[in-house]
Amino acid sequence: MTVIATSSSLGLAAKLSRLLSRELLVAEEKVFPDGEKYLRIPKRLEGDVLLVHSLHQPQDERFVQLLLAVDAAKGAGASRVIVVVPYFAYARQDKRFLEGEPVSVGALLKAVEAAGADALAVVDIHKPSSLDEWLRIPHFNVLPVGELAGYFRGKLRDPVVLAPDKGALHRAQLAAQVLGAEYDYLEKSRDRVTGEVKIAPKSVDVDGRDVLFIDDIISTGGTLVAAAKEVLALGAKRVYAACTHALLVSGALDKLYAAGVEEVVATDTVPSPVSRVSVAEPIAEVVRKLLR
Ligand code: R5P
């Protein structure tokens, strides 16, 4: 098996090739004068290939590159193209919230399969059941919560792991297991008399304790800025933030630090200044199972 890297995930692909003891092949890329993308696999392929390509910004261009790379790998002789998309963009539009909208994640997943992918592995996709819903090829969702929580082992005093909302509670629960900590989620409630809206942990007391927030994505940072302010107002001692995909748009990191967050840590699905935890090992684990 050969590991094929594009410029979107070169570092992660290199780690995977080392972990799996397989050759790393870097795709040639260029842009035509009119803006169209070009990609070439510079060698004849044999057997299975692992194509690693993440869909961080510019996500539309990277998506076209992904389709080109799958087609190129098949054309170059690969018998199976196992596609690893560490960050699968457009996954938050996972249903038609309003009439007339697309199910964006479905449109993209179907296109990857149609391009010739034989299996797909993603990391912490917004709604894992989207994969079952839209794909017929084998698919895997890697959840790197153990790796993220492991980064904080021994660093926190009397920790509470919090999810910013109920939907993200499973991540907090898994991280708390690793850290031997309590976990909870933030709940919005409205005082029936005054109408005042309060955001606070559902049942755990954060007073005097370290809080670790864990989420799938930090984009603008708005969600975790608001969450950090709330728990600091409730007496939390120190606040940390961990996420899988650090999109970090609109000065998100500065906003988080300005809101009182001590440290922000993310994985390397999206290269960023806070990508201190690698998803290479859990992805390699999935690939080993696939090859067995
Ligand atoms: C929302 O559904 C996601 O899980 C994240 O909480 C959200 O995407 C974070 O976005 P932002 O950083 O812009 O608040």
PDB file of C-alpha atoms and ligand atoms in Angstrom:
ATOM      1  CA  MET A   1       0.000   0.000   0.000  1.00  0.00           C
ATOM      2  CA  THR A   2       1.203   3.514  -0.846  1.00  0.00           C
ATOM      3  CA  VAL A   3       0.258   6.624   1.132  1.00  0.00           C
ATOM      4  CA  ILE A   4      -0.566   9.531  -1.160  1.00  0.00           C
ATOM      5  CA  ALA A   5      -0.313  13.033   0.247  1.00  0.00           C
ATOM      6  CA  THR A   6      -1.611  16.288  -1.137  1.00  0.00           C
ATOM      7  CA  SER A   7      -0.562  19.705   0.149  1.00  0.00           C
ATOM      8  CA  SER A   8      -3.653  19.825   2.397  1.00  0.00           C
ATOM      9  CA  SER A   9      -2.330  17.187   4.831  1.00  0.00           C
ATOM     10  CA  LEU A  10       1.324  16.601   4.066  1.00  0.00           C
ATOM     11  CA  GLY A  11       2.460  16.363   7.706  1.00  0.00           C
ATOM     12  CA  LEU A  12      -0.310  14.007   8.744  1.00  0.00           C
ATOM     13  CA  ALA A  13       0.181  11.819   5.654  1.00  0.00           C
ATOM     14  CA  ALA A  14       3.916  11.610   6.419  1.00  0.00           C
ATOM     15  CA  LYS A  15       3.171  10.489   9.994  1.00  0.00           C
ATOM     16  CA  LEU A  16       0.734   7.880   8.677  1.00  0.00           C
ATOM     17  CA  SER A  17       3.274   6.518   6.191  1.00  0.00           C
ATOM     18  CA  ARG A  18       5.807   6.129   9.038  1.00  0.00           C
ATOM     19  CA  LEU A  19       3.295   4.487  11.393  1.00  0.00           C
ATOM     20  CA  LEU A  20       2.147   2.089   8.683  1.00  0.00           C
ATOM     21  CA  SER A  21       5.688   1.596   7.283  1.00  0.00           C
ATOM     22  CA  ARG A  22       4.486   2.423   3.773  1.00  0.00           C
ATOM     23  CA  GLU A  23       5.934   4.546   0.991  1.00  0.00           C
ATOM     24  CA  LEU A  24       4.836   8.207   0.898  1.00  0.00           C
ATOM     25  CA  LEU A  25       4.061   9.664  -2.503  1.00  0.00           C
ATOM     26  CA  VAL A  26       3.347  13.389  -2.836  1.00  0.00           C
ATOM     27  CA  ALA A  27       0.917  14.416  -5.570  1.00  0.00           C
ATOM     28  CA  GLU A  28       2.047  17.144  -7.960  1.00  0.00           C
ATOM     29  CA  GLU A  29      -0.294  20.112  -7.882  1.00  0.00           C
ATOM     30  CA  LYS A  30      -0.645  23.270  -9.907  1.00  0.00           C
ATOM     31  CA  VAL A  31      -3.247  25.813 -10.907  1.00  0.00           C
ATOM     32  CA  PHE A  32      -3.992  26.697 -14.521  1.00  0.00           C
ATOM     33  CA  PRO A  33      -4.001  30.405 -15.472  1.00  0.00           C
ATOM     34  CA  ASP A  34      -7.815  30.452 -15.364  1.00  0.00           C
ATOM     35  CA  GLY A  35      -7.864  29.092 -11.803  1.00  0.00           C
ATOM     36  CA  GLU A  36      -8.635  25.441 -12.559  1.00  0.00           C
ATOM     37  CA  LYS A  37      -6.766  22.886 -10.455  1.00  0.00           C
ATOM     38  CA  TYR A  38      -4.385  20.261 -11.778  1.00  0.00           C
ATOM     39  CA  LEU A  39      -3.088  17.236  -9.927  1.00  0.00           C
ATOM     40  CA  ARG A  40      -0.911  14.313 -10.921  1.00  0.00           C
ATOM     41  CA  ILE A  41       0.213  11.138  -9.169  1.00  0.00           C
ATOM     42  CA  PRO A  42       3.837  10.926 -10.339  1.00  0.00           C
ATOM     43  CA  LYS A  43       4.130   7.141 -10.412  1.00  0.00           C
ATOM     44  CA  ARG A  44       2.287   4.006 -11.530  1.00  0.00           C
ATOM     45  CA  LEU A  45       0.394   2.500  -8.567  1.00  0.00           C
ATOM     46  CA  GLU A  46      -0.276  -1.088  -7.579  1.00  0.00           C
ATOM     47  CA  GLY A  47      -2.566  -2.523  -4.921  1.00  0.00           C
ATOM     48  CA  ASP A  48      -4.253  -0.413  -2.267  1.00  0.00           C
ATOM     49  CA  VAL A  49      -3.535   3.268  -1.769  1.00  0.00           C
ATOM     50  CA  LEU A  50      -4.306   5.518   1.151  1.00  0.00           C
ATOM     51  CA  LEU A  51      -5.139   9.016  -0.045  1.00  0.00           C
ATOM     52  CA  VAL A  52      -4.940  11.667   2.696  1.00  0.00           C
ATOM     53  CA  HIS A  53      -6.606  14.980   1.924  1.00  0.00           C
ATOM     54  CA  SER A  54      -8.247  17.376   4.365  1.00  0.00           C
ATOM     55  CA  LEU A  55     -10.963  19.894   3.459  1.00  0.00           C
ATOM     56  CA  HIS A  56      -9.958  22.975   5.400  1.00  0.00           C
ATOM     57  CA  GLN A  57      -9.963  26.411   3.758  1.00  0.00           C
ATOM     58  CA  PRO A  58     -10.202  26.962   0.814  1.00  0.00           C
ATOM     59  CA  GLN A  59     -12.624  24.081   1.193  1.00  0.00           C
ATOM     60  CA  ASP A  60     -14.334  24.356  -2.203  1.00  0.00           C
ATOM     61  CA  GLU A  61     -11.012  24.188  -4.056  1.00  0.00           C
ATOM     62  CA  ARG A  62      -9.798  21.378  -1.828  1.00  0.00           C
ATOM     63  CA  PHE A  63     -12.969  19.435  -2.535  1.00  0.00           C
ATOM     64  CA  VAL A  64     -12.358  19.609  -6.295  1.00  0.00           C
ATOM     65  CA  GLN A  65      -8.757  18.475  -5.629  1.00  0.00           C
ATOM     66  CA  LEU A  66     -10.076  15.527  -3.635  1.00  0.00           C
ATOM     67  CA  LEU A  67     -12.250  14.352  -6.538  1.00  0.00           C
ATOM     68  CA  LEU A  68      -9.312  14.796  -8.934  1.00  0.00           C
ATOM     69  CA  ALA A  69      -6.977  12.884  -6.603  1.00  0.00           C
ATOM     70  CA  VAL A  70      -9.356   9.914  -6.267  1.00  0.00           C
ATOM     71  CA  ASP A  71      -9.784   9.769 -10.035  1.00  0.00           C
ATOM     72  CA  ALA A  72      -6.023  10.125 -10.595  1.00  0.00           C
ATOM     73  CA  ALA A  73      -5.214   7.334  -8.115  1.00  0.00           C
ATOM     74  CA  LYS A  74      -7.668   4.981  -9.785  1.00  0.00           C
ATOM     75  CA  GLY A  75      -6.328   5.900 -13.220  1.00  0.00           C
ATOM     76  CA  ALA A  76      -2.740   5.319 -12.037  1.00  0.00           C
ATOM     77  CA  GLY A  77      -3.569   1.694 -11.245  1.00  0.00           C
ATOM     78  CA  ALA A  78      -4.687   1.598  -7.602  1.00  0.00           C
ATOM     79  CA  SER A  79      -6.876  -1.409  -6.957  1.00  0.00           C
ATOM     80  CA  ARG A  80      -8.551   0.204  -3.916  1.00  0.00           C
ATOM     81  CA  VAL A  81      -8.462   3.874  -2.979  1.00  0.00           C
ATOM     82  CA  ILE A  82      -8.948   4.272   0.757  1.00  0.00           C
ATOM     83  CA  VAL A  83      -9.691   7.948   1.270  1.00  0.00           C
ATOM     84  CA  VAL A  84      -8.843   9.671   4.538  1.00  0.00           C
ATOM     85  CA  VAL A  85     -10.456  13.090   4.938  1.00  0.00           C
ATOM     86  CA  PRO A  86      -9.260  14.321   8.354  1.00  0.00           C
ATOM     87  CA  TYR A  87     -11.584  17.341   8.292  1.00  0.00           C
ATOM     88  CA  PHE A  88     -14.734  16.802   6.249  1.00  0.00           C
ATOM     89  CA  ALA A  89     -16.095  20.262   5.432  1.00  0.00           C
ATOM     90  CA  TYR A  90     -19.776  21.108   4.924  1.00  0.00           C
ATOM     91  CA  ALA A  91     -20.756  18.471   7.494  1.00  0.00           C
ATOM     92  CA  ARG A  92     -22.715  20.859   9.723  1.00  0.00           C
ATOM     93  CA  GLN A  93     -25.370  21.274   7.006  1.00  0.00           C
ATOM     94  CA  ASP A  94     -26.557  17.727   7.681  1.00  0.00           C
ATOM     95  CA  LYS A  95     -30.248  18.269   6.978  1.00  0.00           C
ATOM     96  CA  ARG A  96     -32.600  20.648   5.223  1.00  0.00           C
ATOM     97  CA  PHE A  97     -33.102  23.123   8.060  1.00  0.00           C
ATOM     98  CA  LEU A  98     -35.211  25.264   5.702  1.00  0.00           C
ATOM     99  CA  GLU A  99     -37.157  24.174   2.648  1.00  0.00           C
ATOM    100  CA  GLY A 100     -35.054  24.542  -0.482  1.00  0.00           C
ATOM    101  CA  GLU A 101     -31.696  24.006   1.234  1.00  0.00           C
ATOM    102  CA  PRO A 102     -29.251  21.242   0.270  1.00  0.00           C
ATOM    103  CA  VAL A 103     -28.080  18.475   2.562  1.00  0.00           C
ATOM    104  CA  SER A 104     -24.514  19.617   1.878  1.00  0.00           C
ATOM    105  CA  VAL A 105     -22.791  16.740   3.656  1.00  0.00           C
ATOM    106  CA  GLY A 106     -24.802  14.239   1.588  1.00  0.00           C
ATOM    107  CA  ALA A 107     -23.993  15.993  -1.688  1.00  0.00           C
ATOM    108  CA  LEU A 108     -20.251  15.875  -0.927  1.00  0.00           C
ATOM    109  CA  LEU A 109     -20.200  12.302   0.383  1.00  0.00           C
ATOM    110  CA  LYS A 110     -22.046  11.017  -2.688  1.00  0.00           C
ATOM    111  CA  ALA A 111     -19.583  12.816  -4.958  1.00  0.00           C
ATOM    112  CA  VAL A 112     -16.566  11.217  -3.193  1.00  0.00           C
ATOM    113  CA  GLU A 113     -18.088   7.764  -3.642  1.00  0.00           C
ATOM    114  CA  ALA A 114     -18.989   8.480  -7.268  1.00  0.00           C
ATOM    115  CA  ALA A 115     -15.399   9.620  -7.973  1.00  0.00           C
ATOM    116  CA  GLY A 116     -14.220   6.089  -7.150  1.00  0.00           C
ATOM    117  CA  ALA A 117     -13.416   5.981  -3.425  1.00  0.00           C
ATOM    118  CA  ASP A 118     -13.517   2.410  -2.112  1.00  0.00           C
ATOM    119  CA  ALA A 119     -13.602   3.329   1.587  1.00  0.00           C
ATOM    120  CA  LEU A 120     -13.712   6.573   3.532  1.00  0.00           C
ATOM    121  CA  ALA A 121     -12.300   7.441   6.939  1.00  0.00           C
ATOM    122  CA  VAL A 122     -13.040  10.817   8.492  1.00  0.00           C
ATOM    123  CA  VAL A 123     -12.246  12.319  11.880  1.00  0.00           C
ATOM    124  CA  ASP A 124     -14.977  13.509  14.242  1.00  0.00           C
ATOM    125  CA  ILE A 125     -17.491  14.341  11.521  1.00  0.00           C
ATOM    126  CA  HIS A 126     -20.213  16.618  12.843  1.00  0.00           C
ATOM    127  CA  LYS A 127     -22.907  13.913  12.701  1.00  0.00           C
ATOM    128  CA  PRO A 128     -21.447  10.401  12.313  1.00  0.00           C
ATOM    129  CA  SER A 129     -24.765   8.971  11.084  1.00  0.00           C
ATOM    130  CA  SER A 130     -24.375  11.136   7.945  1.00  0.00           C
ATOM    131  CA  LEU A 131     -21.880   8.501   6.789  1.00  0.00           C
ATOM    132  CA  ASP A 132     -24.410   5.654   7.122  1.00  0.00           C
ATOM    133  CA  GLU A 133     -27.054   7.782   5.512  1.00  0.00           C
ATOM    134  CA  TRP A 134     -25.176   8.775   2.345  1.00  0.00           C
ATOM    135  CA  LEU A 135     -22.469   6.172   1.680  1.00  0.00           C
ATOM    136  CA  ARG A 136     -22.579   2.586   0.456  1.00  0.00           C
ATOM    137  CA  ILE A 137     -18.783   2.103   0.660  1.00  0.00           C
ATOM    138  CA  PRO A 138     -17.190   1.102   4.015  1.00  0.00           C
ATOM    139  CA  HIS A 139     -16.744   4.148   6.230  1.00  0.00           C
ATOM    140  CA  PHE A 140     -15.201   5.031   9.580  1.00  0.00           C
ATOM    141  CA  ASN A 141     -15.394   7.973  11.941  1.00  0.00           C
ATOM    142  CA  VAL A 142     -12.329   8.376  14.155  1.00  0.00           C
ATOM    143  CA  LEU A 143     -13.048  10.132  17.452  1.00  0.00           C
ATOM    144  CA  PRO A 144      -9.773  11.526  18.856  1.00  0.00           C
ATOM    145  CA  VAL A 145     -11.177  12.486  22.259  1.00  0.00           C
ATOM    146  CA  GLY A 146      -8.825  10.109  24.105  1.00  0.00           C
ATOM    147  CA  GLU A 147      -5.836  11.779  22.440  1.00  0.00           C
ATOM    148  CA  LEU A 148      -7.107  15.297  23.231  1.00  0.00           C
ATOM    149  CA  ALA A 149      -7.894  14.426  26.842  1.00  0.00           C
ATOM    150  CA  GLY A 150      -4.528  12.676  27.187  1.00  0.00           C
ATOM    151  CA  TYR A 151      -2.823  15.987  26.442  1.00  0.00           C
ATOM    152  CA  PHE A 152      -4.326  17.389  29.654  1.00  0.00           C
ATOM    153  CA  ARG A 153      -3.455  14.407  31.868  1.00  0.00           C
ATOM    154  CA  GLY A 154      -1.743  15.659  35.029  1.00  0.00           C
ATOM    155  CA  LYS A 155      -2.196  19.326  34.036  1.00  0.00           C
ATOM    156  CA  LEU A 156      -5.590  20.072  35.609  1.00  0.00           C
ATOM    157  CA  ARG A 157      -6.564  20.545  39.248  1.00  0.00           C
ATOM    158  CA  ASP A 158      -9.947  19.161  40.354  1.00  0.00           C
ATOM    159  CA  PRO A 159     -11.119  19.130  36.723  1.00  0.00           C
ATOM    160  CA  VAL A 160     -14.588  19.212  35.221  1.00  0.00           C
ATOM    161  CA  VAL A 161     -14.976  18.390  31.533  1.00  0.00           C
ATOM    162  CA  LEU A 162     -17.777  20.346  29.905  1.00  0.00           C
ATOM    163  CA  ALA A 163     -19.509  20.096  26.556  1.00  0.00           C
ATOM    164  CA  PRO A 164     -20.766  23.447  25.251  1.00  0.00           C
ATOM    165  CA  ASP A 165     -24.162  21.839  24.546  1.00  0.00           C
ATOM    166  CA  LYS A 166     -26.034  18.599  25.164  1.00  0.00           C
ATOM    167  CA  GLY A 167     -25.304  17.269  21.671  1.00  0.00           C
ATOM    168  CA  ALA A 168     -21.568  17.275  22.433  1.00  0.00           C
ATOM    169  CA  LEU A 169     -21.932  15.495  25.787  1.00  0.00           C
ATOM    170  CA  HIS A 170     -20.506  12.183  24.524  1.00  0.00           C
ATOM    171  CA  ARG A 171     -17.134  13.876  23.925  1.00  0.00           C
ATOM    172  CA  ALA A 172     -17.095  15.299  27.465  1.00  0.00           C
ATOM    173  CA  GLN A 173     -17.998  11.891  28.867  1.00  0.00           C
ATOM    174  CA  LEU A 174     -15.154  10.132  27.000  1.00  0.00           C
ATOM    175  CA  ALA A 175     -12.617  12.810  27.929  1.00  0.00           C
ATOM    176  CA  ALA A 176     -13.731  12.662  31.569  1.00  0.00           C
ATOM    177  CA  GLN A 177     -13.184   8.880  31.594  1.00  0.00           C
ATOM    178  CA  VAL A 178      -9.588   9.402  30.442  1.00  0.00           C
ATOM    179  CA  LEU A 179      -8.987  12.096  33.074  1.00  0.00           C
ATOM    180  CA  GLY A 180     -10.955  10.433  35.866  1.00  0.00           C
ATOM    181  CA  ALA A 181     -12.996  13.643  36.094  1.00  0.00           C
ATOM    182  CA  GLU A 182     -16.612  14.727  36.362  1.00  0.00           C
ATOM    183  CA  TYR A 183     -18.390  15.852  33.198  1.00  0.00           C
ATOM    184  CA  ASP A 184     -21.447  17.860  32.276  1.00  0.00           C
ATOM    185  CA  TYR A 185     -22.832  20.157  29.578  1.00  0.00           C
ATOM    186  CA  LEU A 186     -23.903  23.759  29.499  1.00  0.00           C
ATOM    187  CA  GLU A 187     -27.623  24.294  29.579  1.00  0.00           C
ATOM    188  CA  LYS A 188     -29.579  27.393  28.696  1.00  0.00           C
ATOM    189  CA  SER A 189     -32.451  28.144  31.038  1.00  0.00           C
ATOM    190  CA  ARG A 190     -34.904  31.030  31.302  1.00  0.00           C
ATOM    191  CA  ASP A 191     -36.195  32.365  34.631  1.00  0.00           C
ATOM    192  CA  ARG A 192     -39.998  32.072  34.410  1.00  0.00           C
ATOM    193  CA  VAL A 193     -40.505  35.260  36.430  1.00  0.00           C
ATOM    194  CA  THR A 194     -37.803  37.630  35.187  1.00  0.00           C
ATOM    195  CA  GLY A 195     -37.330  36.069  31.736  1.00  0.00           C
ATOM    196  CA  GLU A 196     -33.550  36.200  32.279  1.00  0.00           C
ATOM    197  CA  VAL A 197     -31.573  33.646  30.244  1.00  0.00           C
ATOM    198  CA  LYS A 198     -28.839  31.779  32.124  1.00  0.00           C
ATOM    199  CA  ILE A 199     -26.180  29.471  30.708  1.00  0.00           C
ATOM    200  CA  ALA A 200     -24.628  27.175  33.315  1.00  0.00           C
ATOM    201  CA  PRO A 201     -23.480  23.590  33.751  1.00  0.00           C
ATOM    202  CA  LYS A 202     -26.557  21.378  34.103  1.00  0.00           C
ATOM    203  CA  SER A 203     -25.618  19.949  37.488  1.00  0.00           C
ATOM    204  CA  VAL A 204     -21.879  20.140  38.238  1.00  0.00           C
ATOM    205  CA  ASP A 205     -20.436  22.965  40.376  1.00  0.00           C
ATOM    206  CA  VAL A 206     -17.387  24.602  38.743  1.00  0.00           C
ATOM    207  CA  ASP A 207     -16.512  26.959  41.615  1.00  0.00           C
ATOM    208  CA  GLY A 208     -12.760  26.861  42.313  1.00  0.00           C
ATOM    209  CA  ARG A 209     -12.160  24.089  39.753  1.00  0.00           C
ATOM    210  CA  ASP A 210     -10.394  23.767  36.404  1.00  0.00           C
ATOM    211  CA  VAL A 211     -12.758  23.451  33.452  1.00  0.00           C
ATOM    212  CA  LEU A 212     -11.894  21.725  30.191  1.00  0.00           C
ATOM    213  CA  PHE A 213     -14.285  22.443  27.322  1.00  0.00           C
ATOM    214  CA  ILE A 214     -14.293  19.949  24.490  1.00  0.00           C
ATOM    215  CA  ASP A 215     -15.996  20.408  21.104  1.00  0.00           C
ATOM    216  CA  ASP A 216     -15.667  19.170  17.532  1.00  0.00           C
ATOM    217  CA  ILE A 217     -14.959  22.520  15.869  1.00  0.00           C
ATOM    218  CA  ILE A 218     -13.706  25.921  16.891  1.00  0.00           C
ATOM    219  CA  SER A 219     -14.576  28.209  14.008  1.00  0.00           C
ATOM    220  CA  THR A 220     -15.135  31.834  15.103  1.00  0.00           C
ATOM    221  CA  GLY A 221     -14.670  30.810  18.745  1.00  0.00           C
ATOM    222  CA  GLY A 222     -18.026  32.394  19.587  1.00  0.00           C
ATOM    223  CA  THR A 223     -19.426  29.269  21.253  1.00  0.00           C
ATOM    224  CA  LEU A 224     -16.457  28.744  23.560  1.00  0.00           C
ATOM    225  CA  VAL A 225     -15.882  32.453  24.262  1.00  0.00           C
ATOM    226  CA  ALA A 226     -19.436  32.668  25.645  1.00  0.00           C
ATOM    227  CA  ALA A 227     -19.016  29.360  27.495  1.00  0.00           C
ATOM    228  CA  ALA A 228     -15.686  30.400  29.059  1.00  0.00           C
ATOM    229  CA  LYS A 229     -17.126  33.699  30.272  1.00  0.00           C
ATOM    230  CA  GLU A 230     -20.052  31.893  31.890  1.00  0.00           C
ATOM    231  CA  VAL A 231     -17.965  29.412  33.871  1.00  0.00           C
ATOM    232  CA  LEU A 232     -15.428  32.052  34.925  1.00  0.00           C
ATOM    233  CA  ALA A 233     -18.342  34.122  36.233  1.00  0.00           C
ATOM    234  CA  LEU A 234     -19.429  31.031  38.180  1.00  0.00           C
ATOM    235  CA  GLY A 235     -16.011  30.871  39.873  1.00  0.00           C
ATOM    236  CA  ALA A 236     -14.085  28.425  37.680  1.00  0.00           C
ATOM    237  CA  LYS A 237     -10.371  28.676  38.437  1.00  0.00           C
ATOM    238  CA  ARG A 238      -8.837  28.063  35.019  1.00  0.00           C
ATOM    239  CA  VAL A 239     -10.506  27.328  31.666  1.00  0.00           C
ATOM    240  CA  TYR A 240      -9.014  25.201  28.885  1.00  0.00           C
ATOM    241  CA  ALA A 241     -10.442  24.439  25.443  1.00  0.00           C
ATOM    242  CA  ALA A 242      -9.880  21.390  23.262  1.00  0.00           C
ATOM    243  CA  CYS A 243     -11.306  20.679  19.838  1.00  0.00           C
ATOM    244  CA  THR A 244     -10.736  18.308  16.969  1.00  0.00           C
ATOM    245  CA  HIS A 245     -10.855  20.796  14.094  1.00  0.00           C
ATOM    246  CA  ALA A 246      -9.253  24.205  14.674  1.00  0.00           C
ATOM    247  CA  LEU A 247     -10.712  26.271  11.842  1.00  0.00           C
ATOM    248  CA  LEU A 248      -9.924  29.435  13.834  1.00  0.00           C
ATOM    249  CA  VAL A 249     -11.485  32.102  11.622  1.00  0.00           C
ATOM    250  CA  SER A 250     -12.009  35.801  12.471  1.00  0.00           C
ATOM    251  CA  GLY A 251      -9.329  35.971  15.166  1.00  0.00           C
ATOM    252  CA  ALA A 252     -10.851  33.107  17.167  1.00  0.00           C
ATOM    253  CA  LEU A 253      -7.680  32.337  19.136  1.00  0.00           C
ATOM    254  CA  ASP A 254      -7.199  35.943  20.292  1.00  0.00           C
ATOM    255  CA  LYS A 255     -10.865  36.098  21.299  1.00  0.00           C
ATOM    256  CA  LEU A 256     -10.559  32.909  23.340  1.00  0.00           C
ATOM    257  CA  TYR A 257      -7.444  34.073  25.158  1.00  0.00           C
ATOM    258  CA  ALA A 258      -9.032  37.498  25.738  1.00  0.00           C
ATOM    259  CA  ALA A 259     -12.064  35.746  27.255  1.00  0.00           C
ATOM    260  CA  GLY A 260      -9.770  34.137  29.848  1.00  0.00           C
ATOM    261  CA  VAL A 261      -9.020  30.731  28.287  1.00  0.00           C
ATOM    262  CA  GLU A 262      -5.593  29.514  29.469  1.00  0.00           C
ATOM    263  CA  GLU A 263      -4.808  27.211  26.570  1.00  0.00           C
ATOM    264  CA  VAL A 264      -6.463  26.023  23.364  1.00  0.00           C
ATOM    265  CA  VAL A 265      -5.461  22.635  21.980  1.00  0.00           C
ATOM    266  CA  ALA A 266      -6.531  20.928  18.766  1.00  0.00           C
ATOM    267  CA  THR A 267      -5.614  17.987  16.578  1.00  0.00           C
ATOM    268  CA  ASP A 268      -3.771  18.121  13.262  1.00  0.00           C
ATOM    269  CA  THR A 269      -6.842  17.491  11.064  1.00  0.00           C
ATOM    270  CA  VAL A 270      -6.570  21.182  10.204  1.00  0.00           C
ATOM    271  CA  PRO A 271      -3.024  22.566  10.472  1.00  0.00           C
ATOM    272  CA  SER A 272      -3.058  25.394  13.043  1.00  0.00           C
ATOM    273  CA  PRO A 273      -0.832  27.005  15.677  1.00  0.00           C
ATOM    274  CA  VAL A 274      -2.600  24.928  18.359  1.00  0.00           C
ATOM    275  CA  SER A 275      -2.534  21.548  16.568  1.00  0.00           C
ATOM    276  CA  ARG A 276      -0.548  19.798  19.293  1.00  0.00           C
ATOM    277  CA  VAL A 277      -2.281  16.400  19.195  1.00  0.00           C
ATOM    278  CA  SER A 278      -2.008  14.066  16.217  1.00  0.00           C
ATOM    279  CA  VAL A 279      -4.769  11.899  14.832  1.00  0.00           C
ATOM    280  CA  ALA A 280      -2.223   9.760  12.955  1.00  0.00           C
ATOM    281  CA  GLU A 281      -2.299   6.822  15.399  1.00  0.00           C
ATOM    282  CA  PRO A 282      -6.112   6.410  15.598  1.00  0.00           C
ATOM    283  CA  ILE A 283      -6.344   6.731  11.791  1.00  0.00           C
ATOM    284  CA  ALA A 284      -3.557   4.161  11.381  1.00  0.00           C
ATOM    285  CA  GLU A 285      -5.515   1.845  13.671  1.00  0.00           C
ATOM    286  CA  VAL A 286      -8.581   2.065  11.390  1.00  0.00           C
ATOM    287  CA  VAL A 287      -6.437   1.475   8.295  1.00  0.00           C
ATOM    288  CA  ARG A 288      -4.780  -1.592   9.853  1.00  0.00           C
ATOM    289  CA  LYS A 289      -8.250  -3.046  10.525  1.00  0.00           C
ATOM    290  CA  LEU A 290      -9.305  -2.332   6.950  1.00  0.00           C
ATOM    291  CA  LEU A 291      -6.247  -4.097   5.550  1.00  0.00           C
ATOM    292  CA  ARG A 292      -6.613  -7.187   7.756  1.00  0.00           C
TER     293      ARG A 292
HETATM  294  C1  R5P B   1     -21.684  23.433  16.387  1.00  0.00           C
HETATM  295  O1  R5P B   1     -22.620  22.720  16.089  1.00  0.00           O
HETATM  296  C2  R5P B   1     -20.317  22.911  16.500  1.00  0.00           C
HETATM  297  O2  R5P B   1     -20.271  21.729  17.242  1.00  0.00           O
HETATM  298  C3  R5P B   1     -19.380  23.942  17.113  1.00  0.00           C
HETATM  299  O3  R5P B   1     -19.788  24.204  18.456  1.00  0.00           O
HETATM  300  C4  R5P B   1     -19.406  25.222  16.317  1.00  0.00           C
HETATM  301  O4  R5P B   1     -19.185  24.962  14.969  1.00  0.00           O
HETATM  302  C5  R5P B   1     -18.364  26.186  16.827  1.00  0.00           C
HETATM  303  O5  R5P B   1     -18.414  27.336  16.042  1.00  0.00           O
HETATM  304  P1  R5P B   1     -17.880  28.717  16.584  1.00  0.00           P
HETATM  305  O6  R5P B   1     -16.473  28.506  17.033  1.00  0.00           O
HETATM  306  O7  R5P B   1     -17.982  29.646  15.407  1.00  0.00           O
HETATM  307  O8  R5P B   1     -18.771  29.143  17.707  1.00  0.00           O
END
